[in-house]
Short mmCIF file of C-alpha atoms and ligand atoms in Angstrom, two decimals:
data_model
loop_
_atom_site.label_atom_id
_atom_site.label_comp_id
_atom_site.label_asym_id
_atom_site.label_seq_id
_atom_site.Cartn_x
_atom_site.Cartn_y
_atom_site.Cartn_z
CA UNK A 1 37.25 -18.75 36.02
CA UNK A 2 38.84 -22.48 35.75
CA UNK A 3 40.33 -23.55 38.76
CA UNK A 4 43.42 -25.83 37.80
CA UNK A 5 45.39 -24.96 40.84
CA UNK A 6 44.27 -24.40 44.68
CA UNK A 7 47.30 -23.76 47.38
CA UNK A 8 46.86 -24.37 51.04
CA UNK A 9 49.26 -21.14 52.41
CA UNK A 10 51.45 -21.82 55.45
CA UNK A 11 50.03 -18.75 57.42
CA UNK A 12 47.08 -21.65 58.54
CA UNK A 13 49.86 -23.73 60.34
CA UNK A 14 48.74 -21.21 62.97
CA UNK A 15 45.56 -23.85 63.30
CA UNK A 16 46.05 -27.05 61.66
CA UNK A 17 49.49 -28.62 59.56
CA UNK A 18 48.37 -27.33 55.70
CA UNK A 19 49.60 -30.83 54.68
CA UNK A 20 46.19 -32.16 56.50
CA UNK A 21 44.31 -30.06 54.72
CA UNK A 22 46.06 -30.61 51.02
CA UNK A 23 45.61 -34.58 51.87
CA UNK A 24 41.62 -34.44 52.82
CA UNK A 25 41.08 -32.82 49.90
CA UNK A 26 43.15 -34.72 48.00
CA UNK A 27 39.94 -36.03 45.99
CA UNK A 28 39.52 -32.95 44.19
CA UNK A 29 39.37 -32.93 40.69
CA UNK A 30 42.25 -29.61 40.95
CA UNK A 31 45.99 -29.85 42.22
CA UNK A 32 45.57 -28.91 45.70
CA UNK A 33 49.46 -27.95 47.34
CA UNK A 34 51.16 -26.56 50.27
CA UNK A 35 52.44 -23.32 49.28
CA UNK A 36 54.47 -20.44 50.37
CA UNK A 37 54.19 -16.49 49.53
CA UNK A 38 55.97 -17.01 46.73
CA UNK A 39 54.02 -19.69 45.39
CA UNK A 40 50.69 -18.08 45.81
CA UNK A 41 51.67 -16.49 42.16
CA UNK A 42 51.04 -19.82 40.75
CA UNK A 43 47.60 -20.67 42.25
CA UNK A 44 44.40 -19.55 41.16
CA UNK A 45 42.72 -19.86 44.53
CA UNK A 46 44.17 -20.12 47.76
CA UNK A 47 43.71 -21.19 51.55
CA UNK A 48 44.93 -19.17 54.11
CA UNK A 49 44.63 -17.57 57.15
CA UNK A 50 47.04 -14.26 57.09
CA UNK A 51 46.60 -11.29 53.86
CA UNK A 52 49.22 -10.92 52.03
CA UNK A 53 49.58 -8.18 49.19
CA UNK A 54 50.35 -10.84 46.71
CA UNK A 55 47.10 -12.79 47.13
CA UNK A 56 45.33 -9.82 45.32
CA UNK A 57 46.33 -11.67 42.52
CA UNK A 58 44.62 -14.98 42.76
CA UNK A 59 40.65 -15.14 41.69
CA UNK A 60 39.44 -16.91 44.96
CA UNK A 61 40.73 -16.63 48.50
CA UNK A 62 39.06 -18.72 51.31
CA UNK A 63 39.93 -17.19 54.89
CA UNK A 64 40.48 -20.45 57.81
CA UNK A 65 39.04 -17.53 59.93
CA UNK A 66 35.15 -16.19 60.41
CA UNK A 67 36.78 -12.67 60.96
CA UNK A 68 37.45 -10.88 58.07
CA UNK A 69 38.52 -7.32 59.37
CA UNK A 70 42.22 -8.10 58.22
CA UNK A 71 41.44 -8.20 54.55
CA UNK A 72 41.08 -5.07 52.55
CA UNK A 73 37.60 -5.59 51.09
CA UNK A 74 37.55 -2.31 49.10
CA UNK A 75 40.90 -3.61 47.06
CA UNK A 76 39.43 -7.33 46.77
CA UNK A 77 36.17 -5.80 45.01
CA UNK A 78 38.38 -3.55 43.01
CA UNK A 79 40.66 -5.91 41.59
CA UNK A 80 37.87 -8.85 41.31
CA UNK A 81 39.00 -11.05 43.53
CA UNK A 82 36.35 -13.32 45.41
CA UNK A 83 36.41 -13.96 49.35
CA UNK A 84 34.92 -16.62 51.37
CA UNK A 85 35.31 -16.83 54.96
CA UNK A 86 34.75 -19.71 57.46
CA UNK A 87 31.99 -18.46 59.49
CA UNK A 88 29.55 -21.67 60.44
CA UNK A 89 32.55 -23.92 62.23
CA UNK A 90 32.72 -22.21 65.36
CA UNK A 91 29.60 -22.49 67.17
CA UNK A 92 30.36 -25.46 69.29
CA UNK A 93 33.74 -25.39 69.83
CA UNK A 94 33.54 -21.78 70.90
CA UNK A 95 29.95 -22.62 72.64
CA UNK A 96 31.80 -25.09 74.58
CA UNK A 97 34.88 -22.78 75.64
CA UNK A 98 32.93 -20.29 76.87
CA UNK A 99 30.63 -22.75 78.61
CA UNK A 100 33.97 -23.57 80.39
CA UNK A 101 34.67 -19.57 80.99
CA UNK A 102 31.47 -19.37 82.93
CA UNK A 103 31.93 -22.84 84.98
CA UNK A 104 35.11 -21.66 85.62
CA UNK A 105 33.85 -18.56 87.33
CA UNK A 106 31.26 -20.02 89.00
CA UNK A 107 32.85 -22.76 90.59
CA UNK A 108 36.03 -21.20 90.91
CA UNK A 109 38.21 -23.59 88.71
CA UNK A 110 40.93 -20.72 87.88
CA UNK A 111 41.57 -19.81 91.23
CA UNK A 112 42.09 -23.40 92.37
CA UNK A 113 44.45 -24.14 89.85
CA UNK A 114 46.50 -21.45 89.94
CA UNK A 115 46.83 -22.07 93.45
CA UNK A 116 47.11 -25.49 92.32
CA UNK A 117 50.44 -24.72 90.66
CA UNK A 118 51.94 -23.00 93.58
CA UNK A 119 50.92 -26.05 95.45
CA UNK A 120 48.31 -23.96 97.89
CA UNK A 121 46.02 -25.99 99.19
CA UNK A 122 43.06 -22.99 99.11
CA UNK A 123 39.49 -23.12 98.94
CA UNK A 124 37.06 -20.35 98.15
CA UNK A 125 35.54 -18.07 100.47
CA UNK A 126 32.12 -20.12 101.49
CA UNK A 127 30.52 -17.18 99.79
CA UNK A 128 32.36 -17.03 96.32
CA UNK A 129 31.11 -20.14 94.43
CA UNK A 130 27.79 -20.27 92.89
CA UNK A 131 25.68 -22.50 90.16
CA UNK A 132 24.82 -21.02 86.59
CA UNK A 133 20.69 -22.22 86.77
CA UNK A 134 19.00 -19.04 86.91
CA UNK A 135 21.77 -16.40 86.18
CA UNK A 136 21.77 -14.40 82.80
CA UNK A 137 23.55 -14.92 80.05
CA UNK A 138 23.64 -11.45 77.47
CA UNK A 139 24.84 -12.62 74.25
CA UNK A 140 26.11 -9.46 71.68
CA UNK A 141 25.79 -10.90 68.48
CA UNK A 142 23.56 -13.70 67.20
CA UNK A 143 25.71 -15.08 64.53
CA UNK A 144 27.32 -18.72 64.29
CA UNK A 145 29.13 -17.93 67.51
CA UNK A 146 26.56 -16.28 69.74
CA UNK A 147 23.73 -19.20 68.89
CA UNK A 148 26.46 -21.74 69.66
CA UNK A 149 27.45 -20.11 73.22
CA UNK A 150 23.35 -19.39 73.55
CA UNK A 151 22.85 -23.41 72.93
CA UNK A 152 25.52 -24.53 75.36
CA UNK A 153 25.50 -21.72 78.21
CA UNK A 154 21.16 -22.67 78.25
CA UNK A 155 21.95 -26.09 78.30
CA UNK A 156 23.69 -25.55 81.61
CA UNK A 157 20.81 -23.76 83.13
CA UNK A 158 21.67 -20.12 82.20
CA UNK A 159 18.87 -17.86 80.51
CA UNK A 160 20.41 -16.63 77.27
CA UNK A 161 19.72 -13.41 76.15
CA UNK A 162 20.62 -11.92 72.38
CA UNK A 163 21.57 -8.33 71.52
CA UNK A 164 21.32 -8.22 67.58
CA UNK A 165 20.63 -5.37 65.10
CA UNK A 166 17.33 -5.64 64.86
CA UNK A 167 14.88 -7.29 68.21
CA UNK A 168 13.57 -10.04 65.83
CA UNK A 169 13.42 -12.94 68.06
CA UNK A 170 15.76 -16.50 67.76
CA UNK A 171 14.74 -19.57 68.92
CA UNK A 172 18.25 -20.05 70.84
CA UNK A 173 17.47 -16.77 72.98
CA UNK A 174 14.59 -16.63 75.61
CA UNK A 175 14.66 -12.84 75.19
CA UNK A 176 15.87 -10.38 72.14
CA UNK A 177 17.27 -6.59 72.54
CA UNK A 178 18.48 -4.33 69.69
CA UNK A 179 21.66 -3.03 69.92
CA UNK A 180 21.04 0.54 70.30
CA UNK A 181 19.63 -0.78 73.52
CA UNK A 182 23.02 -2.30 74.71
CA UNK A 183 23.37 -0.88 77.90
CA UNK A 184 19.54 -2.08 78.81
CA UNK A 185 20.68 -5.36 77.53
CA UNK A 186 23.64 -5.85 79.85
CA UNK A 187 22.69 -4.42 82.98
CA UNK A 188 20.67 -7.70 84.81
CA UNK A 189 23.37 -10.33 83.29
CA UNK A 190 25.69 -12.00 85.70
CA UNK A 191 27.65 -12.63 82.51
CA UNK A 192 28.21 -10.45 78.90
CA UNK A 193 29.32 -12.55 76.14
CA UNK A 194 30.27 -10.30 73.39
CA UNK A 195 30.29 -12.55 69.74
CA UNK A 196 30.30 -9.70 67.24
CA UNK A 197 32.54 -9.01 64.27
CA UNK A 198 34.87 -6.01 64.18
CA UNK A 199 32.97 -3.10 62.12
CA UNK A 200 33.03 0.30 61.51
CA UNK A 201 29.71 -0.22 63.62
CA UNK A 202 31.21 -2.35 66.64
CA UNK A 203 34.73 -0.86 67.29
CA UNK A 204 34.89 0.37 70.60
CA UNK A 205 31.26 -1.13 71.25
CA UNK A 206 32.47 -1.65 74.97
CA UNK A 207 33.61 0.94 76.13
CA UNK A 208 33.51 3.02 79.96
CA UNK A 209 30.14 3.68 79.63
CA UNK A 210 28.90 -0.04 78.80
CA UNK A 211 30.83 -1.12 81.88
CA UNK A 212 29.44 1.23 84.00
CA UNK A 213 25.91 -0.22 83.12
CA UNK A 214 27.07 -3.75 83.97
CA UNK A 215 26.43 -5.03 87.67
CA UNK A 216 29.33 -4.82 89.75
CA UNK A 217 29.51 -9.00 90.06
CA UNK A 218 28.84 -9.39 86.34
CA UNK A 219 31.68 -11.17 83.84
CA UNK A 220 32.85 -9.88 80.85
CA UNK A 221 33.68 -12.28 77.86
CA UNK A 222 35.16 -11.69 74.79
CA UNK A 223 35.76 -14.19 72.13
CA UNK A 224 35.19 -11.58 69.25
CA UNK A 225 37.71 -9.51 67.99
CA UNK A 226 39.91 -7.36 71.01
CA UNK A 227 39.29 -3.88 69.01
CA UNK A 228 35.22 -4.60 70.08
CA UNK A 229 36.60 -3.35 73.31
CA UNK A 230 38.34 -0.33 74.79
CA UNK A 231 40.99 -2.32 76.50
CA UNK A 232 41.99 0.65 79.04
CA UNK A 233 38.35 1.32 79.87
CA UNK A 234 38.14 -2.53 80.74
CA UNK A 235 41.36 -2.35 82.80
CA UNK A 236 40.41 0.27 84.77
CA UNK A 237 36.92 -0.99 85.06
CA UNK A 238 38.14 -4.15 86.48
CA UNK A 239 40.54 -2.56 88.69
CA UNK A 240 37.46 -0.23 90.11
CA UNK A 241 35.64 -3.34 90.50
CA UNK A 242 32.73 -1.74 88.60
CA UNK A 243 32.88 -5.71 86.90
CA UNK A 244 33.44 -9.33 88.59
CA UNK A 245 35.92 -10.64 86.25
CA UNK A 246 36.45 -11.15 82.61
CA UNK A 247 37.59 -14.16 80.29
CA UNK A 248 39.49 -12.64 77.28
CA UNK A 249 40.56 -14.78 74.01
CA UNK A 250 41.09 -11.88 71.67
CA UNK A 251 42.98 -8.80 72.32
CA UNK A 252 43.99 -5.37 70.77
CA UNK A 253 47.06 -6.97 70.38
CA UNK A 254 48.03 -10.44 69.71
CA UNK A 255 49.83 -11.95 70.96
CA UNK A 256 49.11 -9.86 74.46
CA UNK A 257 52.10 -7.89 75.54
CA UNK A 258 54.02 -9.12 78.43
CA UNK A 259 53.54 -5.52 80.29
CA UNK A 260 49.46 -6.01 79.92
CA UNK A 261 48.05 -5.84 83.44
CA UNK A 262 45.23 -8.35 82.04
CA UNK A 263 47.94 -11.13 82.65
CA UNK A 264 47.90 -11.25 86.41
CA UNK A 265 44.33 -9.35 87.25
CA UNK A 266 42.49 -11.53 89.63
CA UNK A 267 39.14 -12.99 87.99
CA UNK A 268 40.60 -12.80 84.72
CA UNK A 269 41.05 -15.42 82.17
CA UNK A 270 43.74 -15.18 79.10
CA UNK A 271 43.15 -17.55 76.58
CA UNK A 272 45.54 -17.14 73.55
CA UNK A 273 43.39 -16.73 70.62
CA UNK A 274 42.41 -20.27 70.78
CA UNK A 275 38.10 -20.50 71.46
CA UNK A 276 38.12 -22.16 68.66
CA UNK A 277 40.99 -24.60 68.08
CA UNK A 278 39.74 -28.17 67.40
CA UNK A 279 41.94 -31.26 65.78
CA UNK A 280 38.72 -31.44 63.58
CA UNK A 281 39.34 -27.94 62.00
CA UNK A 282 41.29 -28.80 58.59
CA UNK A 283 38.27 -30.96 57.95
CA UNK A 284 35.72 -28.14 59.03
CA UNK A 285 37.61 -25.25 56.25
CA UNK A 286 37.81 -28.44 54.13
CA UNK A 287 33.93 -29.39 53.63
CA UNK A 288 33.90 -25.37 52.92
CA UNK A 289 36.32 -24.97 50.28
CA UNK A 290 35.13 -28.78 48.87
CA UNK A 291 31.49 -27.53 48.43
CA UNK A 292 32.63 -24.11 46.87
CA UNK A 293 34.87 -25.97 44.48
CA UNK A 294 31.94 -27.85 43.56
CA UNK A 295 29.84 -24.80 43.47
CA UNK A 296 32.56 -23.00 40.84
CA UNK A 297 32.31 -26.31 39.14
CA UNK A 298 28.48 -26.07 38.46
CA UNK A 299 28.82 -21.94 37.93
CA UNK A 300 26.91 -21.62 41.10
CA UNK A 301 27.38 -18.73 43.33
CA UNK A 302 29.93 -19.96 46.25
CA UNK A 303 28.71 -20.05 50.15
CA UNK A 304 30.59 -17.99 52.59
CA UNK A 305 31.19 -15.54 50.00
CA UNK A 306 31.95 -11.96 51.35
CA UNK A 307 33.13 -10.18 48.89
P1 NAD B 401 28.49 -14.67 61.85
O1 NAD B 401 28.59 -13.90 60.59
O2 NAD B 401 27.85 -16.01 61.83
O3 NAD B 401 27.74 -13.81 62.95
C1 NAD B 401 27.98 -12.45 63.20
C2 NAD B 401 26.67 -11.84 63.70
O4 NAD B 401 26.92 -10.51 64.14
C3 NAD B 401 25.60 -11.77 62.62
O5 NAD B 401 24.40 -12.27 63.15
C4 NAD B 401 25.51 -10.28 62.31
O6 NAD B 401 24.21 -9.90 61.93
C5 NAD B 401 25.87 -9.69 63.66
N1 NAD B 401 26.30 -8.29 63.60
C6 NAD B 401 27.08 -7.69 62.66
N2 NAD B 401 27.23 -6.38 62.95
C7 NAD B 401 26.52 -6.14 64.08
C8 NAD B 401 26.28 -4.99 64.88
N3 NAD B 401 26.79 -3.79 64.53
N4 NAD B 401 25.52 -5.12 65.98
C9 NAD B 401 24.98 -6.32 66.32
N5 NAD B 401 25.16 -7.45 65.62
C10 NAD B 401 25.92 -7.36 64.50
O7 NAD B 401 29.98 -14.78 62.39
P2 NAD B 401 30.49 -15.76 63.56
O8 NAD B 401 31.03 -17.00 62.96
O9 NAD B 401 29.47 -15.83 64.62
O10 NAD B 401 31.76 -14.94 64.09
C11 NAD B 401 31.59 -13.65 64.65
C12 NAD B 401 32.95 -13.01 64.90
O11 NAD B 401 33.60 -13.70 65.96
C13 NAD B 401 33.89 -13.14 63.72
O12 NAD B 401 33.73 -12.04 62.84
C14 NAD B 401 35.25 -13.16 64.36
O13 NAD B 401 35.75 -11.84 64.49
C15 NAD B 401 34.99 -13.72 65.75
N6 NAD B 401 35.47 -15.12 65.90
C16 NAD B 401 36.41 -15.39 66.84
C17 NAD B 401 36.86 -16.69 67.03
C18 NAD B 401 37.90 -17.01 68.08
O14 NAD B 401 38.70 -17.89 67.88
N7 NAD B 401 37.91 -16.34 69.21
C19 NAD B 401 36.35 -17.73 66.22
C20 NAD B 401 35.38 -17.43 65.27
C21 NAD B 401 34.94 -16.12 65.12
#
């Protein structure tokens, strides 16, 4: 197809303003524009971060996100409609937020400062704080996101271990499990770092059983998708203390409900959805959609594509 017209949808001022976006690509050869729902009837391709039914009707839709579970693949494929995603961005600014996760834990940063803000002056039990050289890192999910946190987390000293779908080694990972061995994979890791996309195949992936094989001092993060996780099986594991802690960025539901008791559990982190916020990330979705645009240009095949 010709692209005359690309819109940048509002649904990504969740992110970044659209209007940075429409201006750094402002050197494309198309009219890029800041548009609405209604406007997306206009547009041949669009940007955006949320579905909406009406998108179905464009040619090309590039997703601000890596995760794709919201979009109705089957429907896209039926009607023709291409999807990219924006999986390759997030590797070091999520790397570097769960870096802070685990320094956090280990030197007891959350604790401090929310004492900090009731103005306690409290230190940790001599026994509480440790250093990350020579504790375990197990990594579920050996994409963009898990090399990233693998890259970061080993810089610090930690030994990073991957859990993909096949035992194929990585360079980023010192040691490699298959997932069907999951609960092998987890149970020696003072930390579980779960970096997988929400399937058919990883819904529910931790669940009672998985945090019954952790050790009782490991910590849970996830930076995935929530619905990776049974969320009362990790409540109630936490309670138990059959885990440490956890750091949690993505939920079952978003935002997290005021009555979660995740909010106020000791050891655990809430992060809103935000692992991978940058001021840099209009220009990171931009070199993607640039490139494809050049790609549909020359009749090339686009990058990112997923369906
Ligand atoms: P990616 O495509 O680069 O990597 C995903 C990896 O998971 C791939 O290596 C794939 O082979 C593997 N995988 C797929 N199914 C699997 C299974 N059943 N068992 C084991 N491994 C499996 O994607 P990415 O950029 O690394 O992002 C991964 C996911 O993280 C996204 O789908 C998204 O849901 C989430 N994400 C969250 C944030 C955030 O802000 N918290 C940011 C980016 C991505």
């Amino acid at each position: 197809f010709e692209l005359e017209r690309l819109g940048v949808h509002r649904s990504v001022d969740a992110i970044f303003p659209p209007a940075e976006l429409v201006g750094y690509l402002s050197d494309l050869p198309v009219d890029v524009s800041v548009v609405d729902e209604a406007g997306i009837a206009d547009c041949d391709a669009i940007v955006t971060r949320n579905y909406f039914e009406s998108v179905l009707d464009v040619e090309w839709i590039h997703s601000t996100q890596a995760g794709i579970d919201r979009f109705p693949l089957e429907a896209l494929a039926e009607e023709g409609v291409a999807l990219t995603n924006s999986t390759g961005i997030h590797g070091r600014t999520v790397g570097e937020t769960v870096a802070g996760y685990l320094l956090a834990f280990a030197r007891r940063l959350h604790d401090q400062i929310a004492s900090a803000t009731e103005r306690r002056w409290e230190r940790p039990e001599w026994d509480e704080a440790f250093t990350l050289p020579g504790t375990t890192a197990c990594i579920v999910g050996t994409g963009t996101l898990g090399r990233g946190v693998a890259d970061i987390v080993g810089a610090l000293g930690v030994e990073p271990v991957g859990v993909r779908r096949s035992d194929d080694t990585l360079p980023e990972f010192d040691r490699m499990y298959a997932v069907d061995d999951l609960h092998e994979a987890i149970a020696d890791a003072e930390f579980v770092i779960v970096t997988v996309p929400l399937t058919d195949a990883t819904r529910g992936l931790f669940d009672a059983a998985a945090f019954e094989a952790m050790r009782d001092d490991a910590y849970f993060v996830n930076v995935a998708r929530g619905a990776v996780v049974d969320e009362p099986a990790l409540v109630e594991a936490l309670a138990a203390g059959d885990i440490a802690g956890a750091a949690l960025d993505v939920f079952e539901t978003e935002p997290l409900p005021e009555d979660s008791p995740l909010w106020t559990m000791d050891d655990v982190i809430v992060t809103p959805h935000a692992a991978a916020y940058t001021r840099d990330y209009y220009r990171d979705v931009g070199d993607i959609v640039r490139d494809n645009v050049g790609r549909l240009e020359r009749g090339e095949a686009l990058s990112n594509q997923v369906v």
